[in-house]
PDB file of C-alpha atoms and ligand atoms in Angstrom:
ATOM      1  CA  MET A   1      -9.195  27.690 -24.802  1.00 96.00           C
ATOM      2  CA  LYS A   2      -9.370  24.379 -22.913  1.00 98.00           C
ATOM      3  CA  SER A   3     -10.184  24.141 -19.236  1.00 98.00           C
ATOM      4  CA  VAL A   4      -7.600  21.951 -17.475  1.00 98.00           C
ATOM      5  CA  VAL A   5      -7.856  20.438 -14.002  1.00 98.00           C
ATOM      6  CA  ILE A   6      -4.642  19.060 -12.487  1.00 98.00           C
ATOM      7  CA  LEU A   7      -4.682  16.356  -9.812  1.00 98.00           C
ATOM      8  CA  ILE A   8      -1.687  16.039  -7.498  1.00 98.00           C
ATOM      9  CA  SER A   9      -0.713  14.198  -4.329  1.00 98.00           C
ATOM     10  CA  GLY A  10       2.648  15.681  -3.448  1.00 98.00           C
ATOM     11  CA  HIS A  11       5.455  17.886  -4.561  1.00 97.00           C
ATOM     12  CA  GLY A  12       3.787  19.012  -7.770  1.00 98.00           C
ATOM     13  CA  SER A  13       6.891  19.651  -9.852  1.00 98.00           C
ATOM     14  CA  ASN A  14       5.118  18.409 -12.985  1.00 98.00           C
ATOM     15  CA  MET A  15       2.201  20.705 -12.167  1.00 98.00           C
ATOM     16  CA  GLN A  16       4.696  23.546 -11.828  1.00 98.00           C
ATOM     17  CA  ALA A  17       6.255  22.684 -15.201  1.00 98.00           C
ATOM     18  CA  LEU A  18       2.777  22.907 -16.722  1.00 98.00           C
ATOM     19  CA  LEU A  19       2.146  26.276 -15.073  1.00 98.00           C
ATOM     20  CA  ASP A  20       5.582  27.541 -16.142  1.00 98.00           C
ATOM     21  CA  ALA A  21       4.877  26.507 -19.728  1.00 98.00           C
ATOM     22  CA  ASP A  22       2.133  29.141 -19.794  1.00 95.00           C
ATOM     23  CA  LEU A  23       0.283  27.287 -22.535  1.00 97.00           C
ATOM     24  CA  PRO A  24      -1.676  29.774 -24.637  1.00 95.00           C
ATOM     25  CA  ASP A  25      -4.625  27.428 -25.282  1.00 97.00           C
ATOM     26  CA  ALA A  26      -4.947  26.154 -21.706  1.00 98.00           C
ATOM     27  CA  ARG A  27      -6.631  27.680 -18.700  1.00 98.00           C
ATOM     28  CA  ILE A  28      -5.633  25.880 -15.501  1.00 98.00           C
ATOM     29  CA  ALA A  29      -9.039  25.917 -13.818  1.00 98.00           C
ATOM     30  CA  ALA A  30      -7.997  24.170 -10.605  1.00 98.00           C
ATOM     31  CA  VAL A  31      -5.496  21.987  -8.824  1.00 98.00           C
ATOM     32  CA  ILE A  32      -7.017  19.237  -6.704  1.00 98.00           C
ATOM     33  CA  SER A  33      -5.103  17.157  -4.167  1.00 98.00           C
ATOM     34  CA  ASN A  34      -6.073  14.117  -2.135  1.00 98.00           C
ATOM     35  CA  GLN A  35      -3.417  15.142   0.416  1.00 98.00           C
ATOM     36  CA  ALA A  36      -3.985  18.319   2.440  1.00 98.00           C
ATOM     37  CA  ASP A  37      -0.245  18.790   2.982  1.00 98.00           C
ATOM     38  CA  ALA A  38       0.803  18.397  -0.666  1.00 98.00           C
ATOM     39  CA  PRO A  39       3.464  21.096  -1.216  1.00 98.00           C
ATOM     40  CA  GLY A  40       2.152  21.624  -4.747  1.00 98.00           C
ATOM     41  CA  LEU A  41      -0.998  23.237  -3.330  1.00 98.00           C
ATOM     42  CA  GLU A  42       0.969  26.197  -2.031  1.00 98.00           C
ATOM     43  CA  VAL A  43       2.732  26.612  -5.369  1.00 98.00           C
ATOM     44  CA  ALA A  44      -0.649  26.775  -7.124  1.00 98.00           C
ATOM     45  CA  GLN A  45      -2.079  29.175  -4.535  1.00 98.00           C
ATOM     46  CA  ARG A  46       0.875  31.520  -4.984  1.00 98.00           C
ATOM     47  CA  ARG A  47      -0.127  31.701  -8.648  1.00 97.00           C
ATOM     48  CA  ALA A  48      -3.730  32.452  -7.763  1.00 97.00           C
ATOM     49  CA  ILE A  49      -4.989  29.128  -9.097  1.00 98.00           C
ATOM     50  CA  SER A  50      -8.014  27.606  -7.341  1.00 98.00           C
ATOM     51  CA  THR A  51      -7.069  24.677  -5.158  1.00 98.00           C
ATOM     52  CA  ARG A  52      -9.199  22.030  -3.573  1.00 98.00           C
ATOM     53  CA  VAL A  53      -8.406  19.220  -1.145  1.00 98.00           C
ATOM     54  CA  ILE A  54     -10.457  16.031  -1.347  1.00 98.00           C
ATOM     55  CA  PRO A  55      -8.941  13.658   1.217  1.00 98.00           C
ATOM     56  CA  HIS A  56      -9.443  10.070   0.104  1.00 98.00           C
ATOM     57  CA  ARG A  57      -9.472   8.973   3.742  1.00 97.00           C
ATOM     58  CA  ASN A  58     -12.781  10.775   4.251  1.00 98.00           C
ATOM     59  CA  TYR A  59     -14.540   8.346   1.924  1.00 98.00           C
ATOM     60  CA  PRO A  60     -15.532   4.733   2.654  1.00 98.00           C
ATOM     61  CA  ASP A  61     -14.244   3.344  -0.666  1.00 98.00           C
ATOM     62  CA  ARG A  62     -12.734   4.230  -4.049  1.00 98.00           C
ATOM     63  CA  THR A  63     -16.130   4.613  -5.673  1.00 98.00           C
ATOM     64  CA  ALA A  64     -17.251   7.243  -3.172  1.00 98.00           C
ATOM     65  CA  PHE A  65     -13.916   9.089  -3.405  1.00 98.00           C
ATOM     66  CA  ASP A  66     -13.977   9.071  -7.200  1.00 98.00           C
ATOM     67  CA  ALA A  67     -17.585  10.307  -7.180  1.00 98.00           C
ATOM     68  CA  ALA A  68     -16.468  13.303  -5.098  1.00 98.00           C
ATOM     69  CA  LEU A  69     -13.569  13.900  -7.493  1.00 98.00           C
ATOM     70  CA  ILE A  70     -15.892  13.750 -10.499  1.00 98.00           C
ATOM     71  CA  GLU A  71     -18.269  16.255  -8.919  1.00 98.00           C
ATOM     72  CA  ALA A  72     -15.390  18.662  -8.282  1.00 98.00           C
ATOM     73  CA  ILE A  73     -13.804  18.220 -11.722  1.00 98.00           C
ATOM     74  CA  ASP A  74     -17.105  18.636 -13.545  1.00 98.00           C
ATOM     75  CA  GLY A  75     -17.746  21.787 -11.518  1.00 98.00           C
ATOM     76  CA  TYR A  76     -14.780  23.295 -13.383  1.00 98.00           C
ATOM     77  CA  CYS A  77     -16.155  22.134 -16.770  1.00 98.00           C
ATOM     78  CA  ALA A  78     -12.841  20.401 -17.426  1.00 98.00           C
ATOM     79  CA  ASP A  79     -11.935  19.596 -21.018  1.00 98.00           C
ATOM     80  CA  LEU A  80      -8.789  17.823 -19.828  1.00 98.00           C
ATOM     81  CA  VAL A  81      -7.821  16.154 -16.551  1.00 98.00           C
ATOM     82  CA  VAL A  82      -4.083  15.923 -15.926  1.00 99.00           C
ATOM     83  CA  LEU A  83      -2.691  13.501 -13.349  1.00 98.00           C
ATOM     84  CA  ALA A  84       0.589  14.952 -12.103  1.00 98.00           C
ATOM     85  CA  GLY A  85       1.929  12.666  -9.407  1.00 98.00           C
ATOM     86  CA  PHE A  86      -1.605  11.748  -8.329  1.00 98.00           C
ATOM     87  CA  MET A  87      -1.016   8.577  -6.350  1.00 97.00           C
ATOM     88  CA  ARG A  88      -4.483   7.003  -6.273  1.00 97.00           C
ATOM     89  CA  ILE A  89      -5.788   4.157  -8.393  1.00 97.00           C
ATOM     90  CA  LEU A  90      -8.905   5.338 -10.210  1.00 98.00           C
ATOM     91  CA  THR A  91     -12.096   3.321 -10.668  1.00 98.00           C
ATOM     92  CA  PRO A  92     -13.284   2.125 -14.100  1.00 97.00           C
ATOM     93  CA  GLU A  93     -16.206   4.567 -13.752  1.00 97.00           C
ATOM     94  CA  PHE A  94     -13.762   7.453 -13.450  1.00 98.00           C
ATOM     95  CA  THR A  95     -11.457   6.392 -16.287  1.00 98.00           C
ATOM     96  CA  ALA A  96     -14.425   5.693 -18.602  1.00 98.00           C
ATOM     97  CA  ARG A  97     -16.002   9.074 -17.881  1.00 98.00           C
ATOM     98  CA  TYR A  98     -12.857  10.943 -18.908  1.00 98.00           C
ATOM     99  CA  ARG A  99     -11.760   8.626 -21.713  1.00 98.00           C
ATOM    100  CA  GLY A 100      -9.660  10.539 -24.231  1.00 98.00           C
ATOM    101  CA  ARG A 101      -9.292  13.550 -21.929  1.00 98.00           C
ATOM    102  CA  LEU A 102      -7.386  12.072 -19.005  1.00 98.00           C
ATOM    103  CA  LEU A 103      -3.568  12.110 -19.144  1.00 98.00           C
ATOM    104  CA  ASN A 104      -0.981  10.671 -16.760  1.00 98.00           C
ATOM    105  CA  ILE A 105       2.776  10.858 -16.499  1.00 98.00           C
ATOM    106  CA  HIS A 106       4.652   7.798 -15.330  1.00 98.00           C
ATOM    107  CA  PRO A 107       8.355   7.555 -14.432  1.00 98.00           C
ATOM    108  CA  SER A 108       9.328   4.680 -16.733  1.00 98.00           C
ATOM    109  CA  LEU A 109       9.313   3.707 -20.370  1.00 98.00           C
ATOM    110  CA  LEU A 110       5.936   1.964 -20.318  1.00 98.00           C
ATOM    111  CA  PRO A 111       4.945  -0.811 -20.674  1.00 98.00           C
ATOM    112  CA  ALA A 112       8.095  -1.576 -18.649  1.00 98.00           C
ATOM    113  CA  TYR A 113       7.903  -0.852 -14.937  1.00 98.00           C
ATOM    114  CA  GLY A 114       4.308   0.077 -14.331  1.00 98.00           C
ATOM    115  CA  GLY A 115       3.450   0.630 -10.663  1.00 97.00           C
ATOM    116  CA  LEU A 116       5.793   1.880  -7.970  1.00 97.00           C
ATOM    117  CA  ASN A 117       9.579   1.977  -7.394  1.00 98.00           C
ATOM    118  CA  THR A 118      10.306   2.255 -11.091  1.00 98.00           C
ATOM    119  CA  HIS A 119      13.864   3.611 -10.751  1.00 98.00           C
ATOM    120  CA  GLU A 120      14.858   0.980  -8.193  1.00 98.00           C
ATOM    121  CA  ARG A 121      13.571  -1.798 -10.436  1.00 98.00           C
ATOM    122  CA  ALA A 122      15.271  -0.388 -13.543  1.00 98.00           C
ATOM    123  CA  LEU A 123      18.602  -0.207 -11.685  1.00 98.00           C
ATOM    124  CA  ALA A 124      18.181  -3.750 -10.349  1.00 98.00           C
ATOM    125  CA  ASP A 125      17.579  -5.032 -13.894  1.00 98.00           C
ATOM    126  CA  GLY A 126      20.627  -3.229 -15.254  1.00 98.00           C
ATOM    127  CA  VAL A 127      18.782  -1.579 -18.110  1.00 98.00           C
ATOM    128  CA  LYS A 128      20.844   0.988 -19.995  1.00 98.00           C
ATOM    129  CA  LEU A 129      17.906   3.201 -20.982  1.00 98.00           C
ATOM    130  CA  HIS A 130      15.111   4.346 -18.703  1.00 98.00           C
ATOM    131  CA  GLY A 131      12.710   7.253 -18.919  1.00 98.00           C
ATOM    132  CA  CYS A 132       9.186   8.528 -18.649  1.00 98.00           C
ATOM    133  CA  THR A 133       5.878   8.268 -20.464  1.00 98.00           C
ATOM    134  CA  VAL A 134       2.791  10.415 -20.942  1.00 98.00           C
ATOM    135  CA  HIS A 135      -0.244   8.291 -21.725  1.00 98.00           C
ATOM    136  CA  PHE A 136      -4.011   8.421 -21.886  1.00 98.00           C
ATOM    137  CA  VAL A 137      -5.476   6.739 -18.843  1.00 98.00           C
ATOM    138  CA  THR A 138      -7.683   3.686 -19.283  1.00 97.00           C
ATOM    139  CA  GLY A 139      -9.037   1.115 -16.848  1.00 95.00           C
ATOM    140  CA  GLU A 140      -5.776  -0.820 -16.918  1.00 95.00           C
ATOM    141  CA  LEU A 141      -3.234   0.714 -14.529  1.00 94.00           C
ATOM    142  CA  ASP A 142      -0.248   2.305 -16.340  1.00 95.00           C
ATOM    143  CA  HIS A 143      -1.233   0.690 -19.634  1.00 94.00           C
ATOM    144  CA  GLY A 144      -3.124   3.365 -21.526  1.00 97.00           C
ATOM    145  CA  PRO A 145      -2.249   4.466 -25.064  1.00 98.00           C
ATOM    146  CA  ILE A 146       1.129   6.195 -25.149  1.00 98.00           C
ATOM    147  CA  VAL A 147       1.408   9.832 -26.256  1.00 98.00           C
ATOM    148  CA  ILE A 148       5.087  10.698 -25.798  1.00 98.00           C
ATOM    149  CA  GLN A 149       8.145   9.185 -24.130  1.00 98.00           C
ATOM    150  CA  ALA A 150      11.610  10.417 -23.207  1.00 98.00           C
ATOM    151  CA  ALA A 151      14.537   8.058 -22.702  1.00 98.00           C
ATOM    152  CA  VAL A 152      17.605   8.813 -20.607  1.00 98.00           C
ATOM    153  CA  PRO A 153      20.814   6.820 -20.268  1.00 98.00           C
ATOM    154  CA  VAL A 154      21.328   4.880 -17.040  1.00 98.00           C
ATOM    155  CA  LEU A 155      24.860   5.664 -15.844  1.00 98.00           C
ATOM    156  CA  ALA A 156      27.175   3.161 -14.197  1.00 97.00           C
ATOM    157  CA  ASP A 157      27.259   5.117 -10.943  1.00 98.00           C
ATOM    158  CA  ASP A 158      23.564   6.022 -10.846  1.00 98.00           C
ATOM    159  CA  THR A 159      21.643   5.777  -7.611  1.00 98.00           C
ATOM    160  CA  GLN A 160      17.850   5.816  -7.444  1.00 98.00           C
ATOM    161  CA  GLU A 161      18.083   9.512  -6.633  1.00 98.00           C
ATOM    162  CA  THR A 162      20.347  10.518  -9.521  1.00 98.00           C
ATOM    163  CA  LEU A 163      18.357   8.446 -11.990  1.00 98.00           C
ATOM    164  CA  ALA A 164      15.036   9.801 -10.693  1.00 98.00           C
ATOM    165  CA  ALA A 165      16.335  13.366 -11.052  1.00 98.00           C
ATOM    166  CA  ARG A 166      17.437  12.752 -14.656  1.00 98.00           C
ATOM    167  CA  VAL A 167      14.045  11.246 -15.504  1.00 98.00           C
ATOM    168  CA  LEU A 168      12.133  14.026 -13.735  1.00 98.00           C
ATOM    169  CA  CYS A 169      13.901  16.668 -15.852  1.00 98.00           C
ATOM    170  CA  GLU A 170      12.513  14.952 -18.944  1.00 98.00           C
ATOM    171  CA  GLU A 171       9.046  14.627 -17.387  1.00 98.00           C
ATOM    172  CA  HIS A 172       9.018  18.404 -17.102  1.00 98.00           C
ATOM    173  CA  ARG A 173       9.704  18.655 -20.853  1.00 98.00           C
ATOM    174  CA  ILE A 174       7.325  16.057 -22.257  1.00 98.00           C
ATOM    175  CA  TYR A 175       4.242  16.716 -20.112  1.00 98.00           C
ATOM    176  CA  PRO A 176       3.813  20.355 -21.205  1.00 98.00           C
ATOM    177  CA  GLN A 177       4.273  19.204 -24.823  1.00 98.00           C
ATOM    178  CA  ALA A 178       1.498  16.613 -24.516  1.00 98.00           C
ATOM    179  CA  VAL A 179      -0.868  19.053 -22.803  1.00 98.00           C
ATOM    180  CA  ARG A 180      -0.058  21.686 -25.411  1.00 98.00           C
ATOM    181  CA  TRP A 181      -0.934  19.260 -28.230  1.00 98.00           C
ATOM    182  CA  PHE A 182      -4.229  18.424 -26.532  1.00 98.00           C
ATOM    183  CA  CYS A 183      -5.161  22.048 -25.911  1.00 98.00           C
ATOM    184  CA  GLU A 184      -4.317  22.946 -29.504  1.00 98.00           C
ATOM    185  CA  GLY A 185      -6.759  20.234 -30.593  1.00 98.00           C
ATOM    186  CA  ARG A 186      -3.951  18.182 -32.169  1.00 98.00           C
ATOM    187  CA  LEU A 187      -3.897  15.227 -29.764  1.00 98.00           C
ATOM    188  CA  SER A 188      -6.753  12.744 -29.591  1.00 98.00           C
ATOM    189  CA  LEU A 189      -7.598   9.162 -28.764  1.00 98.00           C
ATOM    190  CA  SER A 190      -9.627   7.317 -31.366  1.00 97.00           C
ATOM    191  CA  ALA A 191     -12.440   4.879 -30.595  1.00 96.00           C
ATOM    192  CA  ASP A 192     -10.099   1.966 -31.356  1.00 96.00           C
ATOM    193  CA  GLY A 193      -7.558   3.202 -28.809  1.00 96.00           C
ATOM    194  CA  LYS A 194      -5.034   4.753 -31.200  1.00 98.00           C
ATOM    195  CA  VAL A 195      -3.285   8.001 -30.323  1.00 98.00           C
ATOM    196  CA  ARG A 196      -3.311  10.654 -32.994  1.00 98.00           C
ATOM    197  CA  ILE A 197      -1.047  13.706 -32.992  1.00 98.00           C
ATOM    198  CA  ASP A 198      -1.617  15.991 -35.938  1.00 98.00           C
ATOM    199  CA  HIS A 199       1.524  17.393 -37.598  1.00 96.00           C
ATOM    200  CA  ALA A 200       3.932  15.795 -35.123  1.00 95.00           C
ATOM    201  CA  GLN A 201       7.523  15.914 -36.325  1.00 95.00           C
ATOM    202  CA  ARG A 202       9.292  12.677 -37.204  1.00 93.00           C
ATOM    203  CA  ALA A 203      11.792  11.481 -34.621  1.00 89.00           C
ATOM    204  CA  ASP A 204      15.252  10.724 -35.897  1.00 86.00           C
ATOM    205  CA  GLY A 205      18.486   9.524 -34.358  1.00 90.00           C
ATOM    206  CA  ALA A 206      18.952   6.883 -31.685  1.00 94.00           C
ATOM    207  CA  LEU A 207      19.881   7.165 -28.031  1.00 95.00           C
ATOM    208  CA  ILE A 208      22.575   4.537 -27.396  1.00 96.00           C
ATOM    209  CA  ALA A 209      23.914   3.957 -23.887  1.00 97.00           C
ATOM    210  CA  PRO A 210      26.788   3.584 -23.246  1.00 96.00           C
ATOM    211  CA  PRO A 211      27.629   5.498 -26.412  1.00 95.00           C
ATOM    212  CA  LEU A 212      29.359   3.885 -29.392  1.00 96.00           C
ATOM    213  CA  GLU A 213      33.075   4.609 -29.731  1.00 95.00           C
ATOM    214  CA  SER A 214      34.603   5.527 -33.034  1.00 91.00           C
ATOM    215  CA  PRO A 215      36.759   2.630 -34.339  1.00 90.00           C
TER     216      PRO A 215
HETATM  217  C1  LIG B 301       6.678  11.969 -10.887  1.00 72.39           C
HETATM  218  O1  LIG B 301       7.928  11.339 -11.079  1.00 72.39           O
HETATM  219  C2  LIG B 301       5.589  11.202 -11.613  1.00 72.39           C
HETATM  220  O2  LIG B 301       6.015  10.633 -12.819  1.00 72.39           O
HETATM  221  C3  LIG B 301       5.277  10.131 -10.607  1.00 72.39           C
HETATM  222  O3  LIG B 301       5.312  10.771  -9.361  1.00 72.39           O
HETATM  223  C4  LIG B 301       6.227  11.856  -9.430  1.00 72.39           C
HETATM  224  C5  LIG B 301       5.495  13.084  -8.981  1.00 72.39           C
HETATM  225  O4  LIG B 301       6.356  14.184  -8.907  1.00 72.39           O
HETATM  226  N1  LIG B 301       4.000   9.534 -10.868  1.00 72.39           N
HETATM  227  C6  LIG B 301       3.729   8.263 -10.650  1.00 72.39           C
HETATM  228  O5  LIG B 301       4.527   7.484 -10.170  1.00 72.39           O
HETATM  229  C7  LIG B 301       2.331   7.851 -11.042  1.00 72.39           C
HETATM  230  N2  LIG B 301       2.231   6.436 -11.123  1.00 72.39           N
HETATM  231  P1  LIG B 301       5.791  15.649  -8.838  1.00 72.39           P
HETATM  232  O6  LIG B 301       4.727  15.650  -7.729  1.00 72.39           O
HETATM  233  O7  LIG B 301       6.983  16.466  -8.443  1.00 72.39           O
HETATM  234  O8  LIG B 301       5.225  16.000 -10.159  1.00 72.39           O
END
């Protein structure tokens, strides 16, 4: 059984998807937020999961904030730290400490569209496929080794909101899968930065958007 600490900043729908997945090898030890009014905190409390607020504004700099986070996380003896809409950039000290046991979900097909406003930028570029990525976190923002991705078609009449909703649905599917692999001891990051998933199935088929028409 792995001890998992989830960090959130807001709504917490990915956190909820992880709780709903009821992963047999994971014990959600705590949910920590840097925002006191994050709606996700209430969701966790309703499920009797320990919650903690560590407001980044109470600390003079990132290093001091991350040190407080580390103290809290280590207090739960976390095997895995899961960033679920945690909107703070982490220091190299933090990412190095949890190397290979720190996961993030990002709303784009990385390495495209790291950073913010991913759906707006994808629509502006006219891409036909967009999606989401679970990756191990390293010192380079939104560039860590990729674990799993889901692609969705971008529709001609998509708005940022409709596209974001379609991507978020897939986030809720791939994040529990990645955490499940980790907690089963099947997902790891090697010293040379390669992701290993034991006994993963082979993907087949292609997602083509707009779809091909039969001749
Ligand atoms: C999700 O779309 C997640 O991918 C994104 O924030 C949203 C949080 O939603 N994360 C990032 O942009 C991190 N760079 P949630 O609070 O409902 O899970």
